[in-house]
Amino acid sequence: MNSDISFPSHRENRFYQGTTATFVANALQAVNFLGDRFLRKSHHSLSAIEDLYRHSMDSAFSVTEAFLVTGAPHASAYYPRDFAWFYPDVLDPKTIMDSQDAARRAHLLERSVRLLLEAVRADVVTTTIVPAGRARYLGVNYFSRPSDTLLGILAGLQQMISAEERASSHLAMSQCAHAGRLLLAEYGVDLKRAILQLASELEPFHDGGIRYLLCDVSRPRSAATDTRAERRRFVTNACVYTTFVWGVLLGVVDENELKSLLGRELSQYKRDLLHLFGKGGYVTHSLDGPASSPVSSVALDFVSVHRGFWDLSEASERTLFAATTDLVIAEPRFRIPGTSHFLVSADNPRNKMIHKIAAPAYQGRSSWPTFNVEFADRMLDYDEFSGRDIYRTCAQGILKDIRTATEVHGGYQELLSEQGLKYRTWAYKGAVAHSWFPRFLSVWSRAFGTPLLHWGN
C-alpha cells in the first residue's frame, strides 16, 4: 500500500500499515535488535533442565505480557506464524507445571489470538505486528508477504478449541476452549475472506506440460525461514495448502468454495505439490535456480508444521519423506560435528542483502532446535505409520542433544552456530526462546514414552 491507513476495531485497537508505518516499524525493530545484541548479558552457567524450564515458563507467560512471543530480541513484535511453527503445544498438560501456569497460558493465548483476529478484520495480514504505543499496532512484512500468517492464526484457534479434549484437570482448559469457540464465531467471516483472498492470489506455474498453482511464482513469500530469498519454495506452498485444510476443518470456509478458485480438489492440489517438488525422489526446497547436488537442494524446514502438511499414513508420502530424511542424515555437512543437531541446510542460501551483511547463516548453516524437534516428531510419525522402528533412535538422539545444549547454554536456544555455540554475529544474537520450550517437552514424552519433567499437580 502506498499510503497509511488506520483501522479501528471494536476493542479500540488501531492497526496501521503503509509506507510511514513500515518506516516507523523498521526503526523500532532496528533499535530493539541492535540494543539486544550489545546490551543483553550472556550467561553460560550449566543449569538443571527443570530450573531452566520453570524460569522459561515464568518469563514466557508472565502476567505482564500482552502477547505470546519468542523472547529477546523478538519480544517487541508479534509473529502470527509462530502459533503454528513454534508453540503448538503450550496447552499440553504434560508441559504445564500447575493450575496457575495453566491459567496464565490460557489467558495469554486468548489475548494473543484475539489481537491477531482483530488485525485480520482490519485487513492487516502481515508477517509481523509491531506495537507502537497504547492500543496501536503497525503491520509490516519481513521480508516479503506471508504464506503462513493465516496458518498461525488458525493454529492458535485450533489449539484453544481443542484444549478441553486433552486429559487435563485444569479448569482453564475448558474455559480456553469456550473462548476459542466464541472467537471463531465472532471472526469466522473475516477469516473466510482472508483465506479466499489467499487462494485467489495463487499463480500458475507450468512444468513438464502440467499447470501447477504456487503462491510464490514471481516473488518470494515469507514463511518461518523468511530470510531465504528463493521463490517457488516447498515450505511456503505447503503452508498455503495446510491453511486451506485447517480452514475447512474449523468450518471457516467450504471446500467447494476453494475448489472453484483453485480449479481442483484440495487432495489433487496437494498431490500436485508433492509431484512438483518431489519429482527427483526427494523434496526439493526450491525450484528457483539450479542446485549442485540433491543435498544442496534440501532444507530441514521440509518437515513443515505440527499436524500440518504431511500425512504419513499414506505410503507414497512416507516414501518421499524417508528419501529426503535419509539424504539429510547421511550428509555430514548437514549437522554439527559429533552431534545430532541438524542444520537448516548444507549450504547458506541466497539471502536478502541485509542478512548477507548482518546474519548470513541465520537460516542456512545454523541449527534451529525447534526445526530439529519437528524433524524428530515427523520421524516418529513415520515409524508409527510404517510399523517399523527405523528413526526412533535418531529422533531420541536429536532430543538428547537439544537437552544438553539447553543446559549448557542456560536456556532453550532459538538457534546454534555450525560449531554448536550460541549463534551471534556483529549485529545479531539469537534469542532464548522461552515459549518454544513446551513443544520440546511434548515431543520428548512421545519419543521416550515418559515425560522429561514430572509435576506434582
PDB file of C-alpha atoms in Angstrom, residues 105-276:
ATOM      1  CA  ARG A 105      -1.082 -19.847  29.395  1.00  0.00           C
ATOM      2  CA  ALA A 106      -4.772 -19.979  28.513  1.00  0.00           C
ATOM      3  CA  HIS A 107      -5.227 -16.277  29.235  1.00  0.00           C
ATOM      4  CA  LEU A 108      -2.225 -15.175  27.181  1.00  0.00           C
ATOM      5  CA  LEU A 109      -3.135 -17.449  24.285  1.00  0.00           C
ATOM      6  CA  GLU A 110      -6.663 -15.999  24.188  1.00  0.00           C
ATOM      7  CA  ARG A 111      -5.358 -12.413  24.259  1.00  0.00           C
ATOM      8  CA  SER A 112      -2.843 -13.199  21.544  1.00  0.00           C
ATOM      9  CA  VAL A 113      -5.269 -14.889  19.171  1.00  0.00           C
ATOM     10  CA  ARG A 114      -7.905 -12.194  19.669  1.00  0.00           C
ATOM     11  CA  LEU A 115      -5.459  -9.467  18.698  1.00  0.00           C
ATOM     12  CA  LEU A 116      -4.437 -11.370  15.578  1.00  0.00           C
ATOM     13  CA  LEU A 117      -8.078 -11.802  14.607  1.00  0.00           C
ATOM     14  CA  GLU A 118      -8.652  -8.085  15.084  1.00  0.00           C
ATOM     15  CA  ALA A 119      -5.783  -7.493  12.662  1.00  0.00           C
ATOM     16  CA  VAL A 120      -7.400  -9.829  10.115  1.00  0.00           C
ATOM     17  CA  ARG A 121     -10.676  -7.924  10.449  1.00  0.00           C
ATOM     18  CA  ALA A 122      -8.696  -4.737   9.780  1.00  0.00           C
ATOM     19  CA  ASP A 123      -7.210  -6.388   6.668  1.00  0.00           C
ATOM     20  CA  VAL A 124      -3.732  -6.334   8.204  1.00  0.00           C
ATOM     21  CA  VAL A 125      -2.460  -9.822   7.331  1.00  0.00           C
ATOM     22  CA  THR A 126       1.282  -9.318   7.646  1.00  0.00           C
ATOM     23  CA  THR A 127       4.284 -11.307   8.814  1.00  0.00           C
ATOM     24  CA  THR A 128       4.804  -9.053  11.822  1.00  0.00           C
ATOM     25  CA  ILE A 129       2.822  -6.753  14.099  1.00  0.00           C
ATOM     26  CA  VAL A 130       4.885  -4.143  15.933  1.00  0.00           C
ATOM     27  CA  PRO A 131       3.372  -2.314  18.945  1.00  0.00           C
ATOM     28  CA  ALA A 132       3.634   1.464  18.637  1.00  0.00           C
ATOM     29  CA  GLY A 133       2.120   2.866  21.793  1.00  0.00           C
ATOM     30  CA  ARG A 134      -1.071   2.166  23.678  1.00  0.00           C
ATOM     31  CA  ALA A 135      -3.525   0.114  21.572  1.00  0.00           C
ATOM     32  CA  ARG A 136      -1.661   0.994  18.350  1.00  0.00           C
ATOM     33  CA  TYR A 137      -0.038  -1.605  16.123  1.00  0.00           C
ATOM     34  CA  LEU A 138       1.951  -1.458  12.897  1.00  0.00           C
ATOM     35  CA  GLY A 139       1.545  -4.221  10.333  1.00  0.00           C
ATOM     36  CA  VAL A 140       4.749  -4.821   8.369  1.00  0.00           C
ATOM     37  CA  ASN A 141       6.063  -7.610   6.157  1.00  0.00           C
ATOM     38  CA  TYR A 142       9.514  -9.055   6.879  1.00  0.00           C
ATOM     39  CA  PHE A 143      10.824  -9.654   4.269  1.00  0.00           C
ATOM     40  CA  SER A 144       8.068 -10.430   1.836  1.00  0.00           C
ATOM     41  CA  ARG A 145       4.345 -11.062   2.037  1.00  0.00           C
ATOM     42  CA  PRO A 146       3.398 -14.007   4.259  1.00  0.00           C
ATOM     43  CA  SER A 147       2.455 -17.527   3.277  1.00  0.00           C
ATOM     44  CA  ASP A 148       1.811 -18.729   6.821  1.00  0.00           C
ATOM     45  CA  THR A 149       0.271 -15.879   8.838  1.00  0.00           C
ATOM     46  CA  LEU A 150      -3.275 -17.206   8.448  1.00  0.00           C
ATOM     47  CA  LEU A 151      -1.949 -20.673   9.196  1.00  0.00           C
ATOM     48  CA  GLY A 152      -0.607 -19.426  12.520  1.00  0.00           C
ATOM     49  CA  ILE A 153      -3.890 -17.762  13.425  1.00  0.00           C
ATOM     50  CA  LEU A 154      -5.846 -20.915  12.596  1.00  0.00           C
ATOM     51  CA  ALA A 155      -3.348 -22.950  14.646  1.00  0.00           C
ATOM     52  CA  GLY A 156      -3.900 -20.677  17.642  1.00  0.00           C
ATOM     53  CA  LEU A 157      -7.656 -21.033  17.339  1.00  0.00           C
ATOM     54  CA  GLN A 158      -7.396 -24.772  16.840  1.00  0.00           C
ATOM     55  CA  GLN A 159      -5.254 -25.146  19.953  1.00  0.00           C
ATOM     56  CA  MET A 160      -7.734 -23.170  22.021  1.00  0.00           C
ATOM     57  CA  ILE A 161     -10.811 -25.049  20.813  1.00  0.00           C
ATOM     58  CA  SER A 162      -9.206 -28.474  21.316  1.00  0.00           C
ATOM     59  CA  ALA A 163      -7.907 -27.623  24.816  1.00  0.00           C
ATOM     60  CA  GLU A 164     -10.704 -29.444  26.652  1.00  0.00           C
ATOM     61  CA  GLU A 165     -10.064 -32.595  24.615  1.00  0.00           C
ATOM     62  CA  ARG A 166      -6.749 -33.074  26.395  1.00  0.00           C
ATOM     63  CA  ALA A 167      -6.612 -35.135  29.576  1.00  0.00           C
ATOM     64  CA  SER A 168      -6.273 -32.238  31.973  1.00  0.00           C
ATOM     65  CA  SER A 169      -7.718 -31.407  35.371  1.00  0.00           C
ATOM     66  CA  HIS A 170      -7.215 -27.676  34.899  1.00  0.00           C
ATOM     67  CA  LEU A 171     -10.410 -25.638  34.672  1.00  0.00           C
ATOM     68  CA  ALA A 172      -8.558 -23.128  32.490  1.00  0.00           C
ATOM     69  CA  MET A 173      -8.559 -25.632  29.623  1.00  0.00           C
ATOM     70  CA  SER A 174     -12.341 -25.805  29.289  1.00  0.00           C
ATOM     71  CA  GLN A 175     -12.566 -22.042  29.673  1.00  0.00           C
ATOM     72  CA  CYS A 176      -9.988 -21.610  26.924  1.00  0.00           C
ATOM     73  CA  ALA A 177     -11.927 -23.939  24.618  1.00  0.00           C
ATOM     74  CA  HIS A 178     -15.098 -21.933  25.198  1.00  0.00           C
ATOM     75  CA  ALA A 179     -13.248 -18.692  24.463  1.00  0.00           C
ATOM     76  CA  GLY A 180     -11.876 -20.204  21.254  1.00  0.00           C
ATOM     77  CA  ARG A 181     -15.346 -21.128  20.031  1.00  0.00           C
ATOM     78  CA  LEU A 182     -16.561 -17.612  20.736  1.00  0.00           C
ATOM     79  CA  LEU A 183     -13.636 -16.129  18.789  1.00  0.00           C
ATOM     80  CA  LEU A 184     -14.294 -18.438  15.861  1.00  0.00           C
ATOM     81  CA  ALA A 185     -17.952 -17.397  15.784  1.00  0.00           C
ATOM     82  CA  GLU A 186     -17.065 -13.714  16.079  1.00  0.00           C
ATOM     83  CA  TYR A 187     -14.302 -13.587  13.480  1.00  0.00           C
ATOM     84  CA  GLY A 188     -15.118 -16.510  11.193  1.00  0.00           C
ATOM     85  CA  VAL A 189     -16.362 -14.276   8.378  1.00  0.00           C
ATOM     86  CA  ASP A 190     -13.149 -12.242   8.473  1.00  0.00           C
ATOM     87  CA  LEU A 191     -11.022 -15.372   8.363  1.00  0.00           C
ATOM     88  CA  LYS A 192     -13.024 -16.744   5.454  1.00  0.00           C
ATOM     89  CA  ARG A 193     -12.490 -13.548   3.470  1.00  0.00           C
ATOM     90  CA  ALA A 194      -8.751 -13.680   4.105  1.00  0.00           C
ATOM     91  CA  ILE A 195      -8.450 -17.377   3.191  1.00  0.00           C
ATOM     92  CA  LEU A 196     -10.349 -16.914  -0.065  1.00  0.00           C
ATOM     93  CA  GLN A 197      -8.147 -13.916  -0.834  1.00  0.00           C
ATOM     94  CA  LEU A 198      -5.064 -16.091  -0.330  1.00  0.00           C
ATOM     95  CA  ALA A 199      -6.498 -18.721  -2.667  1.00  0.00           C
ATOM     96  CA  SER A 200      -7.167 -16.105  -5.337  1.00  0.00           C
ATOM     97  CA  GLU A 201      -3.520 -14.979  -5.226  1.00  0.00           C
ATOM     98  CA  LEU A 202      -2.074 -18.315  -6.364  1.00  0.00           C
ATOM     99  CA  GLU A 203      -0.375 -18.139  -9.745  1.00  0.00           C
ATOM    100  CA  PRO A 204       0.010 -20.758 -12.475  1.00  0.00           C
ATOM    101  CA  PHE A 205       3.389 -22.412 -12.873  1.00  0.00           C
ATOM    102  CA  HIS A 206       3.962 -24.675 -15.869  1.00  0.00           C
ATOM    103  CA  ASP A 207       6.385 -27.576 -15.694  1.00  0.00           C
ATOM    104  CA  GLY A 208       6.514 -30.568 -17.990  1.00  0.00           C
ATOM    105  CA  GLY A 209       3.249 -29.569 -19.615  1.00  0.00           C
ATOM    106  CA  ILE A 210       1.413 -29.576 -16.284  1.00  0.00           C
ATOM    107  CA  ARG A 211      -0.191 -26.470 -14.800  1.00  0.00           C
ATOM    108  CA  TYR A 212       0.525 -26.108 -11.087  1.00  0.00           C
ATOM    109  CA  LEU A 213      -0.577 -23.407  -8.655  1.00  0.00           C
ATOM    110  CA  LEU A 214       2.030 -21.739  -6.429  1.00  0.00           C
ATOM    111  CA  CYS A 215       1.976 -18.788  -4.060  1.00  0.00           C
ATOM    112  CA  ASP A 216       5.469 -17.577  -4.971  1.00  0.00           C
ATOM    113  CA  VAL A 217       5.922 -17.923  -8.727  1.00  0.00           C
ATOM    114  CA  SER A 218       7.061 -14.366  -9.381  1.00  0.00           C
ATOM    115  CA  ARG A 219       8.408 -13.263  -5.983  1.00  0.00           C
ATOM    116  CA  PRO A 220       9.298 -14.854  -2.616  1.00  0.00           C
ATOM    117  CA  ARG A 221       6.688 -15.325   0.093  1.00  0.00           C
ATOM    118  CA  SER A 222       7.620 -15.355   3.737  1.00  0.00           C
ATOM    119  CA  ALA A 223       7.447 -18.406   5.970  1.00  0.00           C
ATOM    120  CA  ALA A 224       9.260 -19.302   9.191  1.00  0.00           C
ATOM    121  CA  THR A 225      12.509 -19.335   7.224  1.00  0.00           C
ATOM    122  CA  ASP A 226      11.764 -15.908   5.842  1.00  0.00           C
ATOM    123  CA  THR A 227      15.292 -14.586   5.325  1.00  0.00           C
ATOM    124  CA  ARG A 228      15.764 -17.003   2.414  1.00  0.00           C
ATOM    125  CA  ALA A 229      15.267 -15.162  -0.861  1.00  0.00           C
ATOM    126  CA  GLU A 230      14.286 -18.116  -3.061  1.00  0.00           C
ATOM    127  CA  ARG A 231      10.991 -18.333  -4.915  1.00  0.00           C
ATOM    128  CA  ARG A 232       8.895 -21.421  -5.624  1.00  0.00           C
ATOM    129  CA  ARG A 233       9.659 -22.959  -2.259  1.00  0.00           C
ATOM    130  CA  PHE A 234       8.145 -26.165  -0.983  1.00  0.00           C
ATOM    131  CA  VAL A 235       7.584 -24.877   2.528  1.00  0.00           C
ATOM    132  CA  THR A 236       5.664 -21.746   1.539  1.00  0.00           C
ATOM    133  CA  ASN A 237       3.297 -23.697  -0.669  1.00  0.00           C
ATOM    134  CA  ALA A 238       2.895 -26.477   1.904  1.00  0.00           C
ATOM    135  CA  CYS A 239       1.845 -23.794   4.397  1.00  0.00           C
ATOM    136  CA  VAL A 240      -0.780 -22.445   1.998  1.00  0.00           C
ATOM    137  CA  TYR A 241      -2.233 -25.913   1.444  1.00  0.00           C
ATOM    138  CA  THR A 242      -2.359 -26.521   5.197  1.00  0.00           C
ATOM    139  CA  THR A 243      -4.111 -23.189   5.692  1.00  0.00           C
ATOM    140  CA  PHE A 244      -6.870 -24.314   3.357  1.00  0.00           C
ATOM    141  CA  VAL A 245      -7.232 -27.700   5.063  1.00  0.00           C
ATOM    142  CA  TRP A 246      -7.381 -26.213   8.568  1.00  0.00           C
ATOM    143  CA  GLY A 247      -9.836 -23.585   7.365  1.00  0.00           C
ATOM    144  CA  VAL A 248     -12.137 -26.364   6.159  1.00  0.00           C
ATOM    145  CA  LEU A 249     -11.706 -28.445   9.326  1.00  0.00           C
ATOM    146  CA  LEU A 250     -12.597 -25.465  11.529  1.00  0.00           C
ATOM    147  CA  GLY A 251     -15.658 -24.726   9.402  1.00  0.00           C
ATOM    148  CA  VAL A 252     -14.329 -21.325   8.353  1.00  0.00           C
ATOM    149  CA  VAL A 253     -14.536 -21.985   4.625  1.00  0.00           C
ATOM    150  CA  ASP A 254     -16.318 -24.564   2.486  1.00  0.00           C
ATOM    151  CA  GLU A 255     -14.109 -26.840   0.429  1.00  0.00           C
ATOM    152  CA  ASN A 256     -16.259 -26.263  -2.646  1.00  0.00           C
ATOM    153  CA  GLU A 257     -15.527 -22.538  -2.472  1.00  0.00           C
ATOM    154  CA  LEU A 258     -11.830 -23.305  -2.541  1.00  0.00           C
ATOM    155  CA  LYS A 259     -12.310 -25.789  -5.353  1.00  0.00           C
ATOM    156  CA  SER A 260     -13.961 -23.142  -7.509  1.00  0.00           C
ATOM    157  CA  LEU A 261     -10.966 -20.827  -7.025  1.00  0.00           C
ATOM    158  CA  LEU A 262      -8.283 -23.489  -7.405  1.00  0.00           C
ATOM    159  CA  GLY A 263      -9.936 -25.399 -10.206  1.00  0.00           C
ATOM    160  CA  ARG A 264      -9.209 -28.679  -8.425  1.00  0.00           C
ATOM    161  CA  GLU A 265      -9.940 -30.595  -5.246  1.00  0.00           C
ATOM    162  CA  LEU A 266      -7.702 -29.940  -2.257  1.00  0.00           C
ATOM    163  CA  SER A 267      -6.483 -33.547  -2.449  1.00  0.00           C
ATOM    164  CA  GLN A 268      -5.393 -33.001  -6.061  1.00  0.00           C
ATOM    165  CA  TYR A 269      -3.787 -29.684  -5.142  1.00  0.00           C
ATOM    166  CA  LYS A 270      -1.624 -31.489  -2.585  1.00  0.00           C
ATOM    167  CA  ARG A 271      -0.737 -34.310  -4.995  1.00  0.00           C
ATOM    168  CA  ASP A 272       0.354 -31.675  -7.488  1.00  0.00           C
ATOM    169  CA  LEU A 273       2.685 -30.071  -4.944  1.00  0.00           C
ATOM    170  CA  LEU A 274       4.208 -33.418  -3.980  1.00  0.00           C
ATOM    171  CA  HIS A 275       4.695 -34.307  -7.632  1.00  0.00           C
ATOM    172  CA  LEU A 276       6.291 -30.969  -8.483  1.00  0.00           C
TER     173      LEU A 276
END
